[in-house]
């Protein structure tokens, strides 16, 4: 069972004058099965009314008694969004987070710190930070927009994940000369399509790619593109008109080229 994660969304009056208090939710089914299905945010005050949380929510968190965590407690990620995308409330980020947690849950004990991850289109840094707090130590996060990089930098620092290497670049201009065990491609369909071969080449032969940002109307064409690009769809899931995928390399599929 994937380790539960709580996203602590930090409101900033300069960018958001509607949020007055911190809100907590989890994209992991291990904590709130009803919440992940609804796609809504549950304020902290509402936790006590949930069937899965039967006592004071703060005491519940402090006691580390979330389902599936034993005594270790959940992973808590604090995110200040500003103008950057990725507070976890959008369906695409939810799906990507869910797939990431499931992939990390399959890593053998003792091997997490040897795992490598590329967060392509990092936004707030939410995926890279979550992976880092779970135990991944080799992480590159790439984000094009300067304002998003500033907030990702702040979030990385606030969560104590100084080993994440943050790059201000588009994915086309990023040349790490290496491959990764996990590639999280957090980008809209057109950008994903334009860079699919480059993302394929960043992926280790036995690695996994988590791709999201594909609207329902582009689903079929993207499935065909994945196949032509040498990527096998291992799993896909839709939510609120968006699709996300777990992909693996299968270069035999791309024999005909693009």
CSV table of C-alpha atoms in Angstrom, one decimal:
chain,number,residue,atom,x,y,z
A,1,UNK,CA,0.0,0.0,0.0
A,2,UNK,CA,1.5,3.4,-1.0
A,3,UNK,CA,2.6,5.6,1.8
A,4,UNK,CA,0.0,8.3,2.6
A,5,UNK,CA,0.8,11.9,1.8
A,6,UNK,CA,-0.7,15.1,3.1
A,7,UNK,CA,-0.4,18.2,1.0
A,8,UNK,CA,-0.3,21.3,3.2
A,9,UNK,CA,-1.4,24.1,1.0
A,10,UNK,CA,0.0,27.4,2.3
A,11,UNK,CA,-2.0,30.4,1.2
A,12,UNK,CA,-0.2,33.6,0.3
A,13,UNK,CA,-2.2,36.8,0.7
A,14,UNK,CA,-0.3,38.4,-2.2
A,15,UNK,CA,-1.6,35.7,-4.6
A,16,UNK,CA,-4.7,34.3,-2.9
A,17,UNK,CA,-7.0,36.4,-0.7
A,18,UNK,CA,-9.7,33.8,-0.3
A,19,UNK,CA,-7.9,31.1,1.8
A,20,UNK,CA,-7.7,31.9,5.4
A,21,UNK,CA,-6.3,28.7,6.9
A,22,UNK,CA,-4.3,25.7,5.9
A,23,UNK,CA,-6.1,22.9,4.2
A,24,UNK,CA,-5.1,19.2,4.1
A,25,UNK,CA,-6.0,16.5,1.7
A,26,UNK,CA,-4.4,13.4,0.4
A,27,UNK,CA,-4.1,12.1,-3.2
A,28,UNK,CA,-3.6,8.6,-1.8
A,29,UNK,CA,-6.4,6.2,-1.5
A,30,UNK,CA,-4.7,4.9,1.6
A,31,UNK,CA,-6.1,7.8,3.7
A,32,UNK,CA,-9.3,9.1,2.2
A,33,UNK,CA,-10.9,6.8,-0.4
A,34,UNK,CA,-13.9,9.1,-0.8
A,35,UNK,CA,-11.8,12.2,-1.2
A,36,UNK,CA,-9.7,10.9,-4.0
A,37,UNK,CA,-12.8,10.0,-5.9
A,38,UNK,CA,-14.5,13.3,-5.3
A,39,UNK,CA,-11.5,15.4,-6.3
A,40,UNK,CA,-12.4,18.0,-3.7
A,41,UNK,CA,-10.4,19.6,-0.9
A,42,UNK,CA,-11.4,18.8,2.6
A,43,UNK,CA,-10.6,21.5,5.1
A,44,UNK,CA,-8.9,20.5,8.3
A,45,UNK,CA,-12.0,21.2,10.3
A,46,UNK,CA,-14.0,18.7,8.2
A,47,UNK,CA,-11.7,15.7,8.8
A,48,UNK,CA,-13.4,14.7,12.1
A,49,UNK,CA,-16.6,14.0,10.1
A,50,UNK,CA,-15.0,11.5,7.8
A,51,UNK,CA,-15.5,7.8,8.4
A,52,UNK,CA,-11.8,7.2,8.0
A,53,UNK,CA,-10.8,9.7,10.7
A,54,UNK,CA,-12.6,9.1,13.9
A,55,UNK,CA,-10.8,11.4,16.3
A,56,UNK,CA,-9.3,14.9,16.4
A,57,UNK,CA,-7.5,15.3,13.1
A,58,UNK,CA,-4.4,17.0,14.5
A,59,UNK,CA,-4.0,14.3,17.2
A,60,UNK,CA,-4.6,11.7,14.5
A,61,UNK,CA,-1.8,13.1,12.4
A,62,UNK,CA,0.6,13.5,15.3
A,63,UNK,CA,0.0,10.0,16.5
A,64,UNK,CA,1.0,8.6,13.1
A,65,UNK,CA,-2.0,6.4,12.9
A,66,UNK,CA,-3.0,6.8,9.3
A,67,UNK,CA,-4.1,3.6,7.5
A,68,UNK,CA,-1.2,1.8,6.1
A,69,UNK,CA,1.6,3.8,7.8
A,70,UNK,CA,2.1,1.8,11.0
A,71,UNK,CA,3.8,4.1,13.4
A,72,UNK,CA,5.7,6.0,10.8
A,73,UNK,CA,3.0,8.5,10.1
A,74,UNK,CA,2.3,10.2,6.7
A,75,UNK,CA,4.5,12.2,4.5
A,76,UNK,CA,3.6,15.9,4.9
A,77,UNK,CA,4.4,18.2,1.9
A,78,UNK,CA,4.0,22.0,2.4
A,79,UNK,CA,3.3,23.8,-0.9
A,80,UNK,CA,3.1,27.5,-1.5
A,81,UNK,CA,1.8,28.0,-5.0
A,82,UNK,CA,1.9,31.7,-5.9
A,83,UNK,CA,1.4,31.7,-9.7
A,84,UNK,CA,2.9,28.2,-10.2
A,85,UNK,CA,0.8,25.1,-11.1
A,86,UNK,CA,0.7,22.2,-8.8
A,87,UNK,CA,-1.0,22.4,-5.4
A,88,UNK,CA,-2.4,18.9,-6.0
A,89,UNK,CA,-6.1,19.9,-6.4
A,90,UNK,CA,-6.2,19.6,-10.2
A,91,UNK,CA,-7.1,16.2,-11.6
A,92,UNK,CA,-3.8,15.9,-13.6
A,93,UNK,CA,-1.7,16.5,-10.5
A,94,UNK,CA,-3.8,14.1,-8.5
A,95,UNK,CA,-3.4,11.3,-11.0
A,96,UNK,CA,0.3,11.9,-11.4
A,97,UNK,CA,0.8,11.9,-7.6
A,98,UNK,CA,-1.3,8.7,-7.3
A,99,UNK,CA,0.8,6.9,-10.0
A,100,UNK,CA,4.1,8.2,-8.5
A,101,UNK,CA,3.1,6.9,-5.0
A,102,UNK,CA,2.2,3.5,-6.5
A,103,UNK,CA,5.5,3.3,-8.4
A,104,UNK,CA,7.5,4.2,-5.3
A,105,UNK,CA,5.6,1.7,-3.3
A,106,UNK,CA,7.0,-1.0,-5.6
A,107,UNK,CA,10.6,-0.1,-4.9
A,108,UNK,CA,12.4,-2.7,-2.8
A,109,UNK,CA,13.4,-1.7,0.8
A,110,UNK,CA,16.9,-0.2,0.9
A,111,UNK,CA,16.9,0.8,-2.8
A,112,UNK,CA,14.9,4.1,-2.6
A,113,UNK,CA,17.9,6.3,-2.2
A,114,UNK,CA,19.5,4.8,-5.3
A,115,UNK,CA,16.5,5.7,-7.4
A,116,UNK,CA,16.6,8.6,-9.9
A,117,UNK,CA,13.8,10.8,-11.0
A,118,UNK,CA,13.2,13.5,-13.5
A,119,UNK,CA,10.3,15.9,-12.8
A,120,UNK,CA,9.8,17.5,-16.3
A,121,UNK,CA,7.5,20.5,-15.9
A,122,UNK,CA,8.0,20.8,-12.1
A,123,UNK,CA,5.6,23.7,-11.4
A,124,UNK,CA,5.6,24.1,-7.6
A,125,UNK,CA,7.9,21.1,-7.3
A,126,UNK,CA,5.2,19.1,-5.6
A,127,UNK,CA,6.1,15.7,-7.2
A,128,UNK,CA,9.9,16.1,-6.8
A,129,UNK,CA,9.5,17.1,-3.2
A,130,UNK,CA,7.1,14.2,-2.4
A,131,UNK,CA,9.5,11.7,-3.9
A,132,UNK,CA,12.4,13.3,-2.0
A,133,UNK,CA,10.6,13.1,1.3
A,134,UNK,CA,9.7,9.5,0.7
A,135,UNK,CA,13.4,8.8,0.1
A,136,UNK,CA,14.5,9.4,-3.5
A,137,UNK,CA,17.9,11.2,-3.4
A,138,UNK,CA,18.8,11.6,-7.1
A,139,UNK,CA,16.3,14.2,-8.5
A,140,UNK,CA,16.3,16.7,-11.3
A,141,UNK,CA,13.3,19.1,-11.5
A,142,UNK,CA,12.9,21.1,-14.7
A,143,UNK,CA,10.6,24.1,-15.1
A,144,UNK,CA,10.4,26.7,-17.9
A,145,UNK,CA,8.6,29.6,-16.2
A,146,UNK,CA,10.8,31.8,-14.0
A,147,UNK,CA,8.0,32.7,-11.5
A,148,UNK,CA,7.3,29.0,-11.0
A,149,UNK,CA,11.0,28.3,-10.5
A,150,UNK,CA,11.1,30.9,-7.7
A,151,UNK,CA,8.2,29.2,-5.9
A,152,UNK,CA,9.6,25.7,-6.5
A,153,UNK,CA,12.9,26.9,-5.0
A,154,UNK,CA,11.1,28.2,-1.9
A,155,UNK,CA,9.1,25.0,-1.6
A,156,UNK,CA,12.2,22.8,-1.9
A,157,UNK,CA,13.9,24.8,0.8
A,158,UNK,CA,10.8,24.9,3.1
A,159,UNK,CA,10.5,21.1,2.9
A,160,UNK,CA,14.2,20.5,3.6
A,161,UNK,CA,14.9,18.8,0.2
A,162,UNK,CA,18.1,20.6,-0.7
A,163,UNK,CA,19.4,17.7,-2.8
A,164,UNK,CA,16.8,18.3,-5.5
A,165,UNK,CA,18.5,19.9,-8.5
A,166,UNK,CA,16.2,22.6,-9.9
A,167,UNK,CA,16.7,23.7,-13.5
A,168,UNK,CA,15.1,26.7,-15.3
A,169,UNK,CA,14.7,25.4,-18.8
A,170,UNK,CA,12.2,23.9,-21.2
A,171,UNK,CA,12.5,20.2,-21.7
A,172,UNK,CA,13.8,20.6,-25.2
A,173,UNK,CA,16.8,22.5,-23.9
A,174,UNK,CA,17.5,20.3,-21.0
A,175,UNK,CA,20.4,17.9,-21.8
A,176,UNK,CA,21.5,15.8,-18.7
A,177,UNK,CA,23.3,13.2,-20.8
A,178,UNK,CA,21.8,10.4,-18.6
A,179,UNK,CA,18.7,8.4,-18.0
A,180,UNK,CA,16.3,8.1,-15.1
A,181,UNK,CA,14.4,5.4,-13.3
A,182,UNK,CA,11.2,7.5,-13.2
A,183,UNK,CA,10.3,10.3,-15.6
A,184,UNK,CA,7.3,12.4,-14.5
A,185,UNK,CA,6.1,14.4,-17.6
A,186,UNK,CA,3.8,17.1,-16.2
A,187,UNK,CA,2.8,19.0,-19.3
A,188,UNK,CA,-0.1,19.7,-21.7
A,189,UNK,CA,-0.7,17.5,-24.7
A,190,UNK,CA,1.0,19.6,-27.3
A,191,UNK,CA,4.2,20.0,-25.3
A,192,UNK,CA,4.2,16.3,-24.4
A,193,UNK,CA,3.8,15.4,-28.1
A,194,UNK,CA,6.5,17.7,-29.2
A,195,UNK,CA,9.0,16.3,-26.7
A,196,UNK,CA,7.9,12.6,-26.5
A,197,UNK,CA,11.1,11.3,-28.2
A,198,UNK,CA,13.3,13.3,-25.9
A,199,UNK,CA,11.4,12.1,-22.8
A,200,UNK,CA,11.7,8.5,-24.2
A,201,UNK,CA,15.4,8.9,-24.4
A,202,UNK,CA,15.6,10.1,-20.8
A,203,UNK,CA,13.9,7.0,-19.6
A,204,UNK,CA,16.1,4.0,-18.4
A,205,UNK,CA,15.4,0.8,-20.3
A,206,UNK,CA,13.5,-0.7,-17.3
A,207,UNK,CA,12.2,2.7,-16.0
A,208,UNK,CA,8.7,4.1,-15.9
A,209,UNK,CA,7.3,7.3,-17.3
A,210,UNK,CA,4.3,9.0,-15.7
A,211,UNK,CA,2.6,11.3,-18.3
A,212,UNK,CA,-0.3,13.5,-17.6
A,213,UNK,CA,-2.1,16.6,-19.0
A,214,UNK,CA,-3.9,14.8,-21.8
A,215,UNK,CA,-7.4,16.0,-22.3
A,216,UNK,CA,-10.1,13.5,-23.1
A,217,UNK,CA,-10.2,14.7,-26.7
A,218,UNK,CA,-6.5,13.9,-27.2
A,219,UNK,CA,-6.5,10.5,-25.5
A,220,UNK,CA,-6.7,8.3,-28.7
A,221,UNK,CA,-4.2,10.3,-30.6
A,222,UNK,CA,-1.7,10.3,-27.7
A,223,UNK,CA,-2.1,6.6,-27.3
A,224,UNK,CA,-1.1,6.2,-30.9
A,225,UNK,CA,1.8,8.6,-30.5
A,226,UNK,CA,3.1,6.7,-27.4
A,227,UNK,CA,3.1,3.5,-29.5
A,228,UNK,CA,4.9,5.1,-32.4
A,229,UNK,CA,7.5,6.6,-30.0
A,230,UNK,CA,8.4,3.2,-28.5
A,231,UNK,CA,6.4,3.5,-25.3
A,232,UNK,CA,4.0,0.9,-24.0
A,233,UNK,CA,1.0,2.0,-22.0
A,234,UNK,CA,1.1,-0.1,-18.8
A,235,UNK,CA,-1.8,1.7,-17.2
A,236,UNK,CA,-4.0,4.7,-17.8
A,237,UNK,CA,-6.7,6.5,-15.8
A,238,UNK,CA,-9.0,9.4,-16.4
A,239,UNK,CA,-10.5,12.0,-14.1
A,240,UNK,CA,-12.5,15.1,-14.7
A,241,UNK,CA,-11.8,15.1,-18.4
A,242,UNK,CA,-8.0,14.5,-18.1
A,243,UNK,CA,-5.9,11.4,-18.6
A,244,UNK,CA,-2.6,10.2,-17.1
A,245,UNK,CA,-0.5,7.2,-18.0
A,246,UNK,CA,2.2,4.9,-16.8
A,247,UNK,CA,4.5,4.1,-19.7
A,248,UNK,CA,7.5,1.9,-20.2
A,249,UNK,CA,10.0,1.7,-23.0
A,250,UNK,CA,9.4,-0.8,-25.7
A,251,UNK,CA,11.5,0.3,-28.6
A,252,UNK,CA,10.1,-2.4,-30.9
A,253,UNK,CA,6.9,-0.4,-31.0
A,254,UNK,CA,8.7,2.6,-32.5
A,255,UNK,CA,10.3,0.7,-35.3
A,256,UNK,CA,8.4,2.7,-37.9
A,257,UNK,CA,9.6,6.0,-36.5
A,258,UNK,CA,7.6,9.2,-36.1
